XYZ file of C-alpha atoms in Angstrom:
384
model
C 22.025 24.433 35.852
C 19.920 21.847 34.476
C 20.492 19.131 32.847
C 18.888 17.492 29.505
C 18.336 13.475 29.422
C 16.312 11.510 27.322
C 12.660 12.391 26.309
C 11.149 15.585 25.847
C 12.757 19.514 25.799
C 10.317 21.047 28.467
C 9.962 24.413 29.008
C 9.998 26.002 32.894
C 10.066 29.158 34.858
C 13.889 28.264 35.181
C 14.026 27.905 31.476
C 12.752 30.950 30.974
C 15.710 32.617 33.460
C 18.406 30.926 31.559
C 17.693 32.220 27.961
C 16.892 35.675 29.344
C 20.647 35.757 30.867
C 21.948 33.852 27.822
C 20.560 36.929 25.640
C 22.152 38.556 28.039
C 25.599 37.284 28.146
C 25.624 37.174 24.459
C 24.860 40.903 24.198
C 27.820 41.719 26.595
C 30.106 39.508 24.824
C 30.864 42.285 21.837
C 31.948 44.807 24.828
C 34.468 42.709 26.562
C 37.983 42.496 26.425
C 38.536 38.586 25.503
C 42.187 37.779 26.891
C 44.344 35.601 24.923
C 47.359 34.120 25.636
C 50.842 35.578 26.449
C 52.610 33.743 23.652
C 53.265 30.297 21.844
C 51.896 27.556 23.939
C 54.040 24.213 24.775
C 52.824 20.799 25.552
C 51.225 17.919 24.165
C 48.313 19.582 22.442
C 50.493 21.556 20.053
C 51.429 18.899 17.626
C 52.406 18.811 13.963
C 50.923 16.511 11.656
C 54.710 14.768 9.888
C 55.984 14.445 13.467
C 52.515 12.359 14.584
C 52.385 10.708 11.265
C 55.896 9.283 11.470
C 55.414 8.263 15.443
C 51.551 6.576 15.080
C 51.498 6.487 18.455
C 47.431 7.687 18.139
C 46.991 4.441 16.357
C 45.395 1.428 18.449
C 44.518 -1.628 17.546
C 41.624 -3.845 19.590
C 42.790 -6.764 20.568
C 40.724 -10.038 20.102
C 39.756 -10.357 23.788
C 38.531 -7.144 23.657
C 36.593 -7.641 20.639
C 34.981 -10.350 22.621
C 34.492 -8.288 25.531
C 32.687 -5.661 22.692
C 30.659 -8.296 21.117
C 29.719 -10.115 24.160
C 28.172 -6.990 25.673
C 26.277 -5.958 22.235
C 24.704 -9.726 22.448
C 23.470 -9.552 25.251
C 21.592 -6.148 24.355
C 19.686 -8.011 21.620
C 18.634 -10.823 24.086
C 17.488 -7.844 26.526
C 15.324 -6.650 23.199
C 17.217 -3.268 23.772
C 17.943 -0.773 21.469
C 21.043 1.171 20.862
C 18.656 4.172 23.120
C 18.910 2.343 25.453
C 22.520 1.381 25.993
C 23.897 2.758 28.985
C 27.463 2.196 31.455
C 25.274 -0.030 33.223
C 23.789 -2.278 30.284
C 26.849 -2.513 28.340
C 29.928 -3.738 30.641
C 32.534 -3.477 30.074
C 35.220 -4.652 32.632
C 38.543 -5.038 30.555
C 38.479 -2.013 28.424
C 37.282 0.666 31.462
C 40.172 1.952 32.554
C 41.486 2.101 28.735
C 38.833 3.989 27.821
C 39.885 6.067 30.274
C 43.246 6.519 30.049
C 41.745 7.525 25.933
C 39.571 9.545 27.807
C 42.432 11.571 29.417
C 44.369 11.477 26.001
C 41.779 13.568 24.402
C 41.435 15.668 26.985
C 44.960 16.151 28.367
C 47.220 15.444 25.827
C 47.269 15.355 21.756
C 43.663 15.825 21.652
C 42.554 12.786 19.160
C 42.825 8.749 18.835
C 42.547 6.151 16.213
C 41.329 2.974 17.351
C 40.951 0.177 15.050
C 39.164 -3.133 14.461
C 35.451 -3.157 14.700
C 34.588 -6.290 12.246
C 31.769 -3.864 10.954
C 31.671 -6.283 8.220
C 30.169 -9.244 9.661
C 27.522 -7.224 11.808
C 24.414 -5.605 10.516
C 23.720 -1.919 10.774
C 22.115 -1.701 14.703
C 24.859 -4.247 15.231
C 27.873 -2.046 14.570
C 25.897 1.120 15.737
C 25.654 -1.450 19.340
C 29.328 -1.552 19.593
C 30.349 1.896 18.862
C 27.045 3.457 20.729
C 28.591 1.393 23.898
C 32.065 1.639 23.570
C 31.042 5.966 23.226
C 28.851 5.521 26.674
C 32.022 4.897 28.716
C 33.750 7.795 27.073
C 30.888 10.647 27.927
C 26.938 11.084 27.403
C 25.895 11.276 24.609
C 24.181 14.284 22.837
C 21.850 15.488 20.086
C 23.621 16.013 17.002
C 20.457 17.749 15.326
C 17.289 19.081 15.746
C 16.195 16.125 15.234
C 17.704 14.156 18.871
C 19.708 12.558 16.972
C 22.412 10.759 19.169
C 23.490 8.514 16.740
C 24.662 10.118 13.407
C 24.874 9.356 10.291
C 27.859 10.689 7.925
C 26.155 10.198 4.343
C 25.907 11.985 0.576
C 21.791 12.855 0.909
C 22.222 14.345 -2.297
C 21.675 17.965 -0.954
C 23.318 21.333 -1.879
C 26.512 22.591 0.370
C 24.946 26.233 0.069
C 21.190 25.755 0.964
C 21.097 27.146 4.566
C 19.240 24.384 5.706
C 21.709 21.695 4.839
C 25.158 20.540 7.164
C 28.011 19.704 5.069
C 27.921 16.735 5.604
C 25.027 15.137 4.398
C 26.592 16.331 1.340
C 30.112 15.402 -1.010
C 31.879 18.361 -1.211
C 34.806 18.948 1.506
C 33.841 20.086 4.465
C 36.990 22.488 5.310
C 38.204 22.641 8.676
C 36.128 23.509 11.434
C 34.985 22.074 15.016
C 31.574 20.460 16.131
C 29.376 21.881 18.964
C 30.691 19.772 21.881
C 33.880 17.878 23.699
C 34.470 15.111 21.885
C 33.058 13.952 18.330
C 33.616 10.166 16.971
C 33.578 8.568 13.598
C 32.830 5.145 13.375
C 33.697 4.311 9.445
C 31.395 1.345 8.233
C 32.128 1.937 4.360
C 34.569 3.946 2.871
C 34.209 6.420 -0.252
C 35.271 5.124 -3.959
C 37.527 7.787 -3.845
C 38.609 10.420 -1.339
C 36.695 11.797 1.652
C 40.091 11.132 3.724
C 40.022 12.336 6.776
C 42.400 15.570 8.124
C 43.151 17.201 11.739
C 45.491 20.018 13.162
C 46.253 21.149 15.958
C 44.130 24.400 16.844
C 47.270 25.091 19.330
C 49.851 24.361 16.254
C 47.638 27.128 14.380
C 47.636 30.040 16.961
C 51.067 28.903 17.931
C 52.384 29.543 14.078
C 50.007 32.792 14.270
C 51.742 34.696 17.544
C 55.012 33.652 15.813
C 53.901 35.280 12.453
C 51.399 37.612 12.232
C 50.319 38.870 16.476
C 47.893 40.840 15.089
C 46.238 38.597 13.272
C 46.074 36.084 15.975
C 44.890 38.571 18.210
C 41.412 39.591 15.819
C 40.600 35.353 16.699
C 40.206 36.502 20.037
C 37.089 38.518 18.936
C 33.691 36.959 19.196
C 32.279 36.778 15.587
C 28.624 35.612 14.557
C 27.973 31.875 13.392
C 25.239 30.802 11.854
C 22.625 28.524 13.598
C 21.623 26.832 10.096
C 17.795 26.825 10.653
C 18.246 24.285 13.824
C 17.646 27.134 16.718
C 17.192 26.652 20.689
C 13.606 27.819 22.168
C 14.510 31.821 22.911
C 17.250 32.482 20.653
C 18.676 33.955 17.322
C 19.208 32.050 14.033
C 23.105 32.329 15.172
C 25.384 33.324 18.666
C 28.401 34.854 18.765
C 31.371 33.008 19.506
C 35.575 34.010 19.116
C 37.090 31.599 17.400
C 39.983 31.097 19.916
C 39.233 31.316 23.671
C 41.872 31.668 26.523
C 40.584 30.413 30.033
C 41.763 29.232 32.794
C 44.594 28.429 30.998
C 43.667 25.871 28.021
C 43.017 27.768 24.539
C 39.777 26.258 23.413
C 39.069 26.499 19.625
C 35.331 26.806 17.898
C 35.514 27.348 14.542
C 33.702 26.947 10.914
C 34.025 29.050 8.628
C 31.461 28.006 6.314
C 28.833 29.134 9.032
C 30.702 32.358 10.337
C 29.775 33.495 5.930
C 26.600 32.719 5.912
C 25.652 34.117 9.889
C 26.350 37.649 7.153
C 22.763 36.857 5.864
C 21.124 38.652 9.224
C 20.324 41.860 8.796
C 21.692 42.814 12.619
C 25.058 40.645 11.764
C 28.368 43.039 11.112
C 29.777 42.984 8.151
C 32.851 41.215 8.707
C 36.102 43.532 8.247
C 38.670 43.313 6.067
C 41.052 42.502 9.488
C 38.749 39.833 10.101
C 38.847 38.389 6.395
C 42.369 38.306 6.938
C 42.842 36.566 9.867
C 40.506 33.695 9.016
C 42.039 33.285 5.662
C 45.442 33.122 7.585
C 44.343 31.182 10.106
C 42.676 28.421 7.091
C 45.921 28.291 5.614
C 47.960 26.981 8.461
C 44.665 24.745 9.087
C 46.024 23.297 5.446
C 49.699 23.742 5.755
C 50.881 20.214 5.272
C 53.491 20.408 7.638
C 50.934 21.803 10.533
C 47.831 18.631 9.289
C 47.562 15.001 9.598
C 46.236 13.091 7.451
C 44.095 9.375 7.924
C 42.538 7.298 5.395
C 39.700 5.615 7.325
C 39.440 1.900 7.029
C 35.838 -0.117 7.755
C 35.942 -0.434 11.922
C 37.992 2.507 12.353
C 36.553 4.657 14.930
C 38.645 8.028 14.807
C 37.794 10.328 18.629
C 38.764 13.783 18.682
C 38.339 16.674 21.381
C 36.686 19.615 19.509
C 38.414 22.077 21.681
C 41.809 21.394 20.315
C 41.088 19.720 16.863
C 39.981 21.276 14.101
C 38.400 18.422 11.729
C 38.138 18.948 7.657
C 37.103 15.667 4.919
C 38.210 15.851 1.381
C 35.731 15.974 -1.069
C 34.691 12.345 -2.547
C 32.961 10.048 -5.360
C 30.974 7.432 -4.196
C 30.123 4.131 -5.089
C 27.157 4.139 -7.261
C 25.282 1.030 -5.743
C 23.252 1.971 -2.184
C 24.733 -0.539 -0.483
C 28.515 0.215 -0.933
C 28.055 3.915 -0.808
C 30.375 6.053 2.093
C 28.643 5.917 5.136
C 30.219 7.271 8.762
C 28.904 6.261 12.145
C 28.929 9.452 14.478
C 29.300 10.446 18.260
C 28.937 14.082 20.092
C 29.826 13.263 23.977
C 30.195 15.114 27.110
C 32.955 13.675 28.703
C 33.556 13.345 32.648
C 36.593 16.031 33.379
C 36.049 18.233 30.955
C 37.338 21.384 30.511
C 36.458 24.313 31.949
C 34.664 26.721 29.617
C 33.564 30.385 30.294
C 29.913 31.373 30.507
C 29.821 32.566 27.077
C 29.330 28.671 25.615
C 26.445 28.766 27.154
C 24.182 29.761 24.224
C 26.124 27.091 22.401
C 26.520 24.261 24.706
C 23.366 24.873 26.790
C 25.800 23.928 29.943
C 29.603 25.053 30.708
C 29.305 22.105 33.453
C 31.770 19.522 32.961
C 30.635 16.241 32.348
C 26.813 17.598 32.298
C 25.041 15.206 29.864
C 22.911 18.628 29.156
C 26.476 20.095 27.619
C 26.942 20.124 23.944
C 25.053 19.675 21.172
C 21.762 21.309 19.156
C 19.055 21.472 21.493
C 15.698 22.491 20.518
C 12.230 22.647 21.364
C 9.839 19.503 21.223
C 12.773 17.332 20.942
C 13.080 13.865 21.327
C 16.265 11.802 21.804
C 16.504 8.873 19.233
C 19.054 6.789 17.557
C 18.417 6.420 13.975
C 19.664 2.929 11.718
C 19.250 5.080 8.683
C 20.990 8.252 7.421
C 17.782 10.554 7.662
């Protein structure tokens, strides 16, 4: 399986082979009888929001020693004249935090699937310094992967004044509510630089818990969620592919339940002439899935403070953001930094994830993210 590294994506005979193989697999997916769990799933991934809110076991504050270690590593990067994109585990050593981050990585993959780390002193840092600390911490959790066609491995979640109904726009570039969804990577992380004036709360929910509730209440609709649906690529199309890919919202593979769900993009994929209309049964299943995701007895709401880092395992956890009112002053506007990561020890995924994930090899730097022709990886310090 090919790997992606910093630089321009190139085409060769192996790329053409894999493109043809992926397209063939995508076509075959419609005819497959995809499996589903025999019943409700037990374990730490099957959590309920109110119990999580009461426990706070998912919240961890950095100690003064840990913050000093992060600061020292960041100053070393500055002294060497390196940029964010140059940061690696070797150039950003964290001997004290490394084992702790290893435990966090294991908890994300095999436990509840989320963590909030608190206390990065972003008010004392420039955006570049905050980005260096965040990216440096991130490379100890996984390999950063590109989040858009521009090759951004450091993303900016900020309102750019775009309209959410524009099919070339991603919802995080607006102020509207996102609705519960997952991203196309193993881990997604957010560092809060500045919160909104009002709103912009983060909500998360366990896809395992949603499935458990569906199979208890409406097993017929639970089964629908394991059938492939077209998902809009929103104009970010890899070479050799169509403007959409096919993926079931839920996947049962090697004893693991994985979710991939973006309702807005399932709906907007209906614009393609060769995409079948969503059936009434499918729409009922999606509506019930959304209803459960929004149930306050299932979801967990949290308010970000400056310096908070939220890490999520996309295969287990869906996330949402409420609509928000921003500050009028440009330097006060809501601003989060985002990472998409491919971690070591990631769960196995079936081959039909390849059209979206490029690779299903655990820990592969080329697993997950958005890959487009001529893409060069970069880490911008402003939202562009």
